mmCIF file with all atom_site columns, C-alpha atoms in Angstrom:
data_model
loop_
_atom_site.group_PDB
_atom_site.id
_atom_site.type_symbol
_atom_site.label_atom_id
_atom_site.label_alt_id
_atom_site.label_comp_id
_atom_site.label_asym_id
_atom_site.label_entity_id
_atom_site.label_seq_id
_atom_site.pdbx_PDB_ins_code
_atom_site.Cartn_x
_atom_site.Cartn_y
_atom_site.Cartn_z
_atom_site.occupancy
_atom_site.B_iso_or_equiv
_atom_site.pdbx_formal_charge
_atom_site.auth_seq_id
_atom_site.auth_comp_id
_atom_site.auth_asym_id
_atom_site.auth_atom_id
_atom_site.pdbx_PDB_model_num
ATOM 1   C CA . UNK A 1 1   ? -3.101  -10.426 15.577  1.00 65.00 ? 1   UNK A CA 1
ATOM 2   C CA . UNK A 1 2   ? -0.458  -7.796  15.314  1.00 68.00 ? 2   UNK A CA 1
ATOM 3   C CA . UNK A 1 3   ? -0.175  -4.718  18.342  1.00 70.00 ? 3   UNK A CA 1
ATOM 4   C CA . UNK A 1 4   ? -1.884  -1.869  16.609  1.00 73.00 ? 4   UNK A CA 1
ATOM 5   C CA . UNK A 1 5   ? -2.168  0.671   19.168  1.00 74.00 ? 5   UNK A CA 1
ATOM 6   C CA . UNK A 1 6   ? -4.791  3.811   18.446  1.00 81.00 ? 6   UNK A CA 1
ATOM 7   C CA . UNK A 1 7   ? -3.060  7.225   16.603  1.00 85.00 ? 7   UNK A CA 1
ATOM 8   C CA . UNK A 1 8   ? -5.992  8.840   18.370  1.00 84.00 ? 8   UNK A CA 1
ATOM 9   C CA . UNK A 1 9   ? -4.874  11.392  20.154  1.00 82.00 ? 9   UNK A CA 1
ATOM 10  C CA . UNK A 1 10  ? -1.627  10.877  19.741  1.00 87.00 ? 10  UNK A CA 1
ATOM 11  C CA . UNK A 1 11  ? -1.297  12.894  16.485  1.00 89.00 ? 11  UNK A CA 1
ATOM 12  C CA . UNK A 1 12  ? -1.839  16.185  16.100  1.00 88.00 ? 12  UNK A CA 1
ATOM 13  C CA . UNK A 1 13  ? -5.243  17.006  13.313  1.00 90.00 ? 13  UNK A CA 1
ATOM 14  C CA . UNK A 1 14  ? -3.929  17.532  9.944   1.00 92.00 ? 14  UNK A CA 1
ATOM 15  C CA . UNK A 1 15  ? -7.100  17.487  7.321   1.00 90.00 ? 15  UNK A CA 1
ATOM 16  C CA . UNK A 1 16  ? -4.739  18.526  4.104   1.00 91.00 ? 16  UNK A CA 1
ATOM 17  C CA . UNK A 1 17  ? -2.353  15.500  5.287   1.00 93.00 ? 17  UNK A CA 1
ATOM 18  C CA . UNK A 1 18  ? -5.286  13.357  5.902   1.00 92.00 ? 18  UNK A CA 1
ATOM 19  C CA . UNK A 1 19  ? -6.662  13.991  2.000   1.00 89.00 ? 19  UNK A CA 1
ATOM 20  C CA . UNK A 1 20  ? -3.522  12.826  0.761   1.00 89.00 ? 20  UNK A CA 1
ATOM 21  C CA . UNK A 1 21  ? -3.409  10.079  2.872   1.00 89.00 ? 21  UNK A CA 1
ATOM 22  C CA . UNK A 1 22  ? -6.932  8.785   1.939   1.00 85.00 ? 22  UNK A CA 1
ATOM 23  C CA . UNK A 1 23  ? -5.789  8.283   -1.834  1.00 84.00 ? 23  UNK A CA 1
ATOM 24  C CA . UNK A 1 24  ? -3.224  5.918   -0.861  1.00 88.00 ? 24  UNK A CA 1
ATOM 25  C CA . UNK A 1 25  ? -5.617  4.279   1.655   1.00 88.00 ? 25  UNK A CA 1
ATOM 26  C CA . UNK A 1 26  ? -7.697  3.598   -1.862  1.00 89.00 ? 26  UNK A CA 1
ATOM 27  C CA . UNK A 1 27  ? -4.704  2.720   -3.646  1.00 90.00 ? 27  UNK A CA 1
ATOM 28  C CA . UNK A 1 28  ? -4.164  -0.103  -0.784  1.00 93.00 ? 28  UNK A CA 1
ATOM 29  C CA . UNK A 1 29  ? -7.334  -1.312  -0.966  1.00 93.00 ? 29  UNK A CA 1
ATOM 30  C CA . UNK A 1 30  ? -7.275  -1.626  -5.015  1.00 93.00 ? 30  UNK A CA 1
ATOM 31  C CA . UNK A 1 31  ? -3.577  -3.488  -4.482  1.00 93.00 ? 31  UNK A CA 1
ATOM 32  C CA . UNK A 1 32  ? -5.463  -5.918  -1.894  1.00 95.00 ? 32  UNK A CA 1
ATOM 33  C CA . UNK A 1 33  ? -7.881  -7.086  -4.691  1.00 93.00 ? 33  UNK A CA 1
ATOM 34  C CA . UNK A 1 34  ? -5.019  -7.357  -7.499  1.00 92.00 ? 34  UNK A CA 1
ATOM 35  C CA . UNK A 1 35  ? -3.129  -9.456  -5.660  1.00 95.00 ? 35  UNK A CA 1
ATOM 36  C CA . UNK A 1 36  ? -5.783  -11.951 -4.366  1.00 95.00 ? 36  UNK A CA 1
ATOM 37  C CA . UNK A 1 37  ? -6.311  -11.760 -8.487  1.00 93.00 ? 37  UNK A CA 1
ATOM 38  C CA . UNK A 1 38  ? -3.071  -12.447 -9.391  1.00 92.00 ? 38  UNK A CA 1
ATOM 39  C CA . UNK A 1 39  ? -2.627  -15.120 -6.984  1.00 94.00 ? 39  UNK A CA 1
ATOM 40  C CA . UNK A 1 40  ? -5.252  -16.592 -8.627  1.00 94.00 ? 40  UNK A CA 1
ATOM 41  C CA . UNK A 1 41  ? -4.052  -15.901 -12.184 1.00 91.00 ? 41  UNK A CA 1
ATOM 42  C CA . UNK A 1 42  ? -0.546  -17.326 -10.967 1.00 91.00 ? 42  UNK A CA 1
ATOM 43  C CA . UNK A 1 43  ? -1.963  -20.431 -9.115  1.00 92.00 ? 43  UNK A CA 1
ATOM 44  C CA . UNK A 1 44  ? -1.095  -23.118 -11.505 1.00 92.00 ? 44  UNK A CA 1
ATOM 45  C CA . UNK A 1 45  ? 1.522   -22.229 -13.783 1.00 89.00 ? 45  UNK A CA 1
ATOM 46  C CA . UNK A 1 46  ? 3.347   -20.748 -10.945 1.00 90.00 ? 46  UNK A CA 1
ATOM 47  C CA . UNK A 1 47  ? 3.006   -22.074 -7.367  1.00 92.00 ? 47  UNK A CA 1
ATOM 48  C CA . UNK A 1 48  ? 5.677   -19.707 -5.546  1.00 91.00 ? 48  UNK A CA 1
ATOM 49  C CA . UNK A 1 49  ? 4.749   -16.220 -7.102  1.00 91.00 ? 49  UNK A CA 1
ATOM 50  C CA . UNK A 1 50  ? 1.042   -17.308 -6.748  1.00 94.00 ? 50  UNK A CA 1
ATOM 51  C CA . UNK A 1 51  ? 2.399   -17.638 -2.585  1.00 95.00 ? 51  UNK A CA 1
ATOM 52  C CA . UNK A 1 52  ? 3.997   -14.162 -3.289  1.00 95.00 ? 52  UNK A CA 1
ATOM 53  C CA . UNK A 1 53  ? 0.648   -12.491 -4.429  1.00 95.00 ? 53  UNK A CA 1
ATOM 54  C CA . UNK A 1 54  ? -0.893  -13.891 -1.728  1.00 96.00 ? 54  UNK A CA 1
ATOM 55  C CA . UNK A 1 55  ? 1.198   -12.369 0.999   1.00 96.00 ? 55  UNK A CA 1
ATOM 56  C CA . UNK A 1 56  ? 1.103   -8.949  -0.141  1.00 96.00 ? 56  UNK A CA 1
ATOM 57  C CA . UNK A 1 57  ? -2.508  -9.210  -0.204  1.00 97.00 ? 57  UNK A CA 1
ATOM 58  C CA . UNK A 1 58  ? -2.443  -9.414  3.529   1.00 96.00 ? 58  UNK A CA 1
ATOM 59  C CA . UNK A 1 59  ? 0.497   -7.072  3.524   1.00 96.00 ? 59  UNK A CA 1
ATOM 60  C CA . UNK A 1 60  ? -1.645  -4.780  2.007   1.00 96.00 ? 60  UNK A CA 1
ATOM 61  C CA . UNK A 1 61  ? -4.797  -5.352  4.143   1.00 95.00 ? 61  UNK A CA 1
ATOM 62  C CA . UNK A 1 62  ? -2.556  -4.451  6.836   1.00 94.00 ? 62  UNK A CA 1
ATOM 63  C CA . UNK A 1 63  ? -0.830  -0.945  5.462   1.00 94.00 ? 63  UNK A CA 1
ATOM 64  C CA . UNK A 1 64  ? -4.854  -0.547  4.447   1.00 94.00 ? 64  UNK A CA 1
ATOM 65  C CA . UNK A 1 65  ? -5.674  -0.409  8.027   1.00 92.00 ? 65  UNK A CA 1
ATOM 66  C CA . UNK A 1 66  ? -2.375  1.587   9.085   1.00 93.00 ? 66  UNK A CA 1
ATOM 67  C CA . UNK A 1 67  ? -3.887  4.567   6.515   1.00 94.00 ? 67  UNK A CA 1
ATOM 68  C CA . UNK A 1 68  ? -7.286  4.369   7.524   1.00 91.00 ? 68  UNK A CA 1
ATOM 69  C CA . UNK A 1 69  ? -6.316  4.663   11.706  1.00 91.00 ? 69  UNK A CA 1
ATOM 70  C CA . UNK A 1 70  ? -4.167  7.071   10.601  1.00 93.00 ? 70  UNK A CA 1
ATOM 71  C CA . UNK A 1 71  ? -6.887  9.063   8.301   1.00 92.00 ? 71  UNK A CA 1
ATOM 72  C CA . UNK A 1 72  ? -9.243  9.206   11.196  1.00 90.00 ? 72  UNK A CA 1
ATOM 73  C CA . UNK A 1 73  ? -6.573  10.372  13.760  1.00 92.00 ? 73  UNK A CA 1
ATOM 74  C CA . UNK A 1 74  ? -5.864  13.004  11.562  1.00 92.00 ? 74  UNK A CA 1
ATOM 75  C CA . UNK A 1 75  ? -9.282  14.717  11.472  1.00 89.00 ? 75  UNK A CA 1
ATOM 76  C CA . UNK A 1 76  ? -10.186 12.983  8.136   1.00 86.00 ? 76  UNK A CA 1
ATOM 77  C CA . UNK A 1 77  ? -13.307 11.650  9.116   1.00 77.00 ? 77  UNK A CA 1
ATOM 78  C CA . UNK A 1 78  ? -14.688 14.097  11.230  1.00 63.00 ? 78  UNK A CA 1
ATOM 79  C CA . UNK A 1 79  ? -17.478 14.833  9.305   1.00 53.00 ? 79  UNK A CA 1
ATOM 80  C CA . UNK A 1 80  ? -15.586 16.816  6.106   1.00 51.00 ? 80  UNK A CA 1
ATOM 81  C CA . UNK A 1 81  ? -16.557 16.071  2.753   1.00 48.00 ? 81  UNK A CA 1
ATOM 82  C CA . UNK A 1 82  ? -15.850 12.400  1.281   1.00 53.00 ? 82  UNK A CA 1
ATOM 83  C CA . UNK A 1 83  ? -12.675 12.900  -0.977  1.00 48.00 ? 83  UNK A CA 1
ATOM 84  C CA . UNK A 1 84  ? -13.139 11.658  -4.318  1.00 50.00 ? 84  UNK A CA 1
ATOM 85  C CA . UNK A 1 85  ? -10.704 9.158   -6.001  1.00 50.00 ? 85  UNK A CA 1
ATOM 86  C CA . UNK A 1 86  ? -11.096 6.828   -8.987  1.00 51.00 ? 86  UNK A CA 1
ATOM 87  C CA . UNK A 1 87  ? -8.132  4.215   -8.630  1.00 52.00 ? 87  UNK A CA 1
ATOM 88  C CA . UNK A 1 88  ? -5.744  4.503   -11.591 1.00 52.00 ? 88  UNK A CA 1
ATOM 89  C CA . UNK A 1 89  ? -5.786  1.159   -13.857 1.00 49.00 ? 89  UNK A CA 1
ATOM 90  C CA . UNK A 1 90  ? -3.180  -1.180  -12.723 1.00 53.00 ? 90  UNK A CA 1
ATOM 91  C CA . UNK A 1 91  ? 0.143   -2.021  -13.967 1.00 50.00 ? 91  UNK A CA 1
ATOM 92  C CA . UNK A 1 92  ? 0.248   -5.529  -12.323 1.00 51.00 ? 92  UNK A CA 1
ATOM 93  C CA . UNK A 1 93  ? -3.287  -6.305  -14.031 1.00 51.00 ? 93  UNK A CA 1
ATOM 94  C CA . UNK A 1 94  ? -2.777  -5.327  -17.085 1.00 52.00 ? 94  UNK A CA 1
ATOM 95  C CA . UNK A 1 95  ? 0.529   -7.315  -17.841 1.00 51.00 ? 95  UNK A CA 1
ATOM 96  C CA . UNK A 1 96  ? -0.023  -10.789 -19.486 1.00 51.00 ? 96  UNK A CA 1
ATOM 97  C CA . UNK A 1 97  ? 3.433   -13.204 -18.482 1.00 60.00 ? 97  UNK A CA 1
ATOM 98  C CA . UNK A 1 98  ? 4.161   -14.016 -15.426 1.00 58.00 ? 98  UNK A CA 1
ATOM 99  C CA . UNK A 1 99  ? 7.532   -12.385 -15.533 1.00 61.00 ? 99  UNK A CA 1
ATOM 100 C CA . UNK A 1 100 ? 5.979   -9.207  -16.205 1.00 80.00 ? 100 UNK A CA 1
ATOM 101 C CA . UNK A 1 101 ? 3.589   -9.511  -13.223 1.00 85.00 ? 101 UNK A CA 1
ATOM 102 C CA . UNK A 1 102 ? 6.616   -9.789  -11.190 1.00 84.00 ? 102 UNK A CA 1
ATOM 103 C CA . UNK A 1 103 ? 7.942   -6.573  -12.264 1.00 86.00 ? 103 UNK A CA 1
ATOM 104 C CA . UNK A 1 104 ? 4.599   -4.468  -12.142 1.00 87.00 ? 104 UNK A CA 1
ATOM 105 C CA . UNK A 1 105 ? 4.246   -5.294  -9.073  1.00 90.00 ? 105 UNK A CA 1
ATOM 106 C CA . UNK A 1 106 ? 7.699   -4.205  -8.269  1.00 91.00 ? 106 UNK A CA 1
ATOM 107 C CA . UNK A 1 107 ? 6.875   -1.058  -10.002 1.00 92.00 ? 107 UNK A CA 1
ATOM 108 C CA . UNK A 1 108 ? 3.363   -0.520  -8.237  1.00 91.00 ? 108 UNK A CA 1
ATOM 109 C CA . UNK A 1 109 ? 5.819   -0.502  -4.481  1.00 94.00 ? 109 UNK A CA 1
ATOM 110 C CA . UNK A 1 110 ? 8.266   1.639   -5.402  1.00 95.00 ? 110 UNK A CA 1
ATOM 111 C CA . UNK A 1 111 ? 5.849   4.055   -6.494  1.00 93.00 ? 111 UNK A CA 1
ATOM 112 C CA . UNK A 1 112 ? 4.012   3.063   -2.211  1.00 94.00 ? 112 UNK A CA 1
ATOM 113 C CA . UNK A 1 113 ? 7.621   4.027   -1.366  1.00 96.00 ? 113 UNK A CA 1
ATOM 114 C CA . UNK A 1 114 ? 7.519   7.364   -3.309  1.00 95.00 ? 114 UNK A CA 1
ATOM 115 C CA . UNK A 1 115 ? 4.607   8.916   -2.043  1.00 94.00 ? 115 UNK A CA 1
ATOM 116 C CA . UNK A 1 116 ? 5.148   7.598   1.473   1.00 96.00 ? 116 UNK A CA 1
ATOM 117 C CA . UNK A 1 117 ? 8.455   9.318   1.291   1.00 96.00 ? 117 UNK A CA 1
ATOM 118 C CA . UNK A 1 118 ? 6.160   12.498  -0.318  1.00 95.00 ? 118 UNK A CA 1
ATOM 119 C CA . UNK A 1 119 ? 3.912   12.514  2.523   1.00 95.00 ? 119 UNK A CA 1
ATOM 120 C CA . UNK A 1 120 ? 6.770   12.096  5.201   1.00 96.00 ? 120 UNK A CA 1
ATOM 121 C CA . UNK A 1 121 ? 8.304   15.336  3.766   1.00 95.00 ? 121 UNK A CA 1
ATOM 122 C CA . UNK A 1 122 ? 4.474   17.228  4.712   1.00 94.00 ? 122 UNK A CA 1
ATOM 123 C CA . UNK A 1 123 ? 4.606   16.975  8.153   1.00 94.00 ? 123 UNK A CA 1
ATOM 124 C CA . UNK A 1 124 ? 6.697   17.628  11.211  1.00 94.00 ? 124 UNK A CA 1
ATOM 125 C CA . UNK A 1 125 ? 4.439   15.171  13.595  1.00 94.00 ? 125 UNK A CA 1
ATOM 126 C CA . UNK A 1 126 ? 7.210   12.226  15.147  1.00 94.00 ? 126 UNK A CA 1
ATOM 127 C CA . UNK A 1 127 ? 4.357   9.765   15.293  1.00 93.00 ? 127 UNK A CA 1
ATOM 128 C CA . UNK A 1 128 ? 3.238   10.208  11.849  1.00 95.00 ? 128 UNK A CA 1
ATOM 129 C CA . UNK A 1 129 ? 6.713   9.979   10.238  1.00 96.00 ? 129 UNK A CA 1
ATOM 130 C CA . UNK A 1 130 ? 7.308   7.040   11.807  1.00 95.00 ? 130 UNK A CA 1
ATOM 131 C CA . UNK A 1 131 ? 4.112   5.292   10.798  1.00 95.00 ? 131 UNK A CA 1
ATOM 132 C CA . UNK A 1 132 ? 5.497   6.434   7.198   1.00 96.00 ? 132 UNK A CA 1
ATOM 133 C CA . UNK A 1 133 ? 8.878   5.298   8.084   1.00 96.00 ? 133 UNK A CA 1
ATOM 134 C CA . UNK A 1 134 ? 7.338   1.409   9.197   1.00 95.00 ? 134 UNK A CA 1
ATOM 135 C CA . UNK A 1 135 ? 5.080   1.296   5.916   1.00 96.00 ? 135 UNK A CA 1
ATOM 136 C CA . UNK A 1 136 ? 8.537   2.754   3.510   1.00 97.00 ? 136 UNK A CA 1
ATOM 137 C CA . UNK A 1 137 ? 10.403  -0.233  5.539   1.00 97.00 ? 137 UNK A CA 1
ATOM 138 C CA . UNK A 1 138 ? 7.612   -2.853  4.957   1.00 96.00 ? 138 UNK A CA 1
ATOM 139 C CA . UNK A 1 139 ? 7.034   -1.893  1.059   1.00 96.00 ? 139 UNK A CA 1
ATOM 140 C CA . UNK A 1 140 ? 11.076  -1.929  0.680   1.00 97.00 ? 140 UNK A CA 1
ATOM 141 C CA . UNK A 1 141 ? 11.364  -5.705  2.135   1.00 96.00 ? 141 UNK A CA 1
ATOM 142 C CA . UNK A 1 142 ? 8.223   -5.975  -0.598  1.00 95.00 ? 142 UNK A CA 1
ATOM 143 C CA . UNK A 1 143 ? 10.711  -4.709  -3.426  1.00 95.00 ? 143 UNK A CA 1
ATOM 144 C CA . UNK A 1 144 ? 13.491  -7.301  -2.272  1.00 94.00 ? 144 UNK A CA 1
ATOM 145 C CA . UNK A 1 145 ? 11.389  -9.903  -2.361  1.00 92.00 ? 145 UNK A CA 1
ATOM 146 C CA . UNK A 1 146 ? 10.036  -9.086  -5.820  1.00 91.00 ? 146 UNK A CA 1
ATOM 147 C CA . UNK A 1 147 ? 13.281  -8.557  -6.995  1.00 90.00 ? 147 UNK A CA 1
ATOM 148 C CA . UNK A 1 148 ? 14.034  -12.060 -6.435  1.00 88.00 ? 148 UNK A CA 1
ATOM 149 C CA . UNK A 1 149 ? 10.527  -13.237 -7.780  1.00 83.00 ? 149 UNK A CA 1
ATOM 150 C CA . UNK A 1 150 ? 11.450  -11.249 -10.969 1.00 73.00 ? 150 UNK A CA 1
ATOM 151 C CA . UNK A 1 151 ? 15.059  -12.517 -11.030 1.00 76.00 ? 151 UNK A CA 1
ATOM 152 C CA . UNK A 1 152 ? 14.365  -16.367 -10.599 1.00 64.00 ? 152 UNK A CA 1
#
């Protein structure tokens, strides 16, 4: 299993940071089950992107973990109210050729890479910008990687 050392304690409490960050930790969990689905979807008509779909799954279970350590260290859980989210509909769900799930998905990380970038700007704390700055790295290598998908 990866090193994941605890953020407890070694951020500084942020509850407004932590709210934002819990949408995207919902966001990452929705993206876990869309790609196990379109891995699925993919499976036999195309073996490769099905492989694809199936490795950001556990990409995402990953950044899904990141957020939530990083939620708690933050203050988030502490015993505040439960933040409400309903998780937007899907692009990569919702599109029907296999060429277009290619590209959704694309679409679905830049927009990771936008609000990581967002939430970066929020705070001044080293060790949360560079927990930011590892997930903006990992969900850029994503965007290569589906820009080839997309290309071939």
């Amino acid at each position: 299993p990866p090193f994941r050392p605890s953020l407890r304690g070694c951020v500084g409490r942020d509850v407004r940071l932590a709210a934002a960050l819990y949408t995207c930790s919902m966001e990452a969990f929705v993206s876990i089950s869309d790609n196990v689905y379109l891995s699925l979807i993919c499976r036999d008509c195309d073996t490769a992107l099905s492989d694809l779909f199936e490795e950001l799954a556990r990409v995402d279970l990953e950044r899904f973990r990141t957020l939530g350590e990083l939620f708690l260290a933050l203050g988030g859980g502490d015993g505040q109210k439960r933040f409400c989210h309903t998780p937007r509909k899907r692009a990569c769900v919702t599109a029907h050729r296999q060429d277009s799930l290619a590209e959704a998905a694309l679409w679905e990380r830049r927009r990771n890479i936008d609000c990581f970038e967002t939430l970066t700007g929020r705070t001044e704390d080293r060790v949360v910008r560079s927990v930011f700055a590892k997930l903006i790295c990992t969900e850029e290598l994503l965007c290569r990687r589906l820009e080839a998908a997309y290309k071939a």
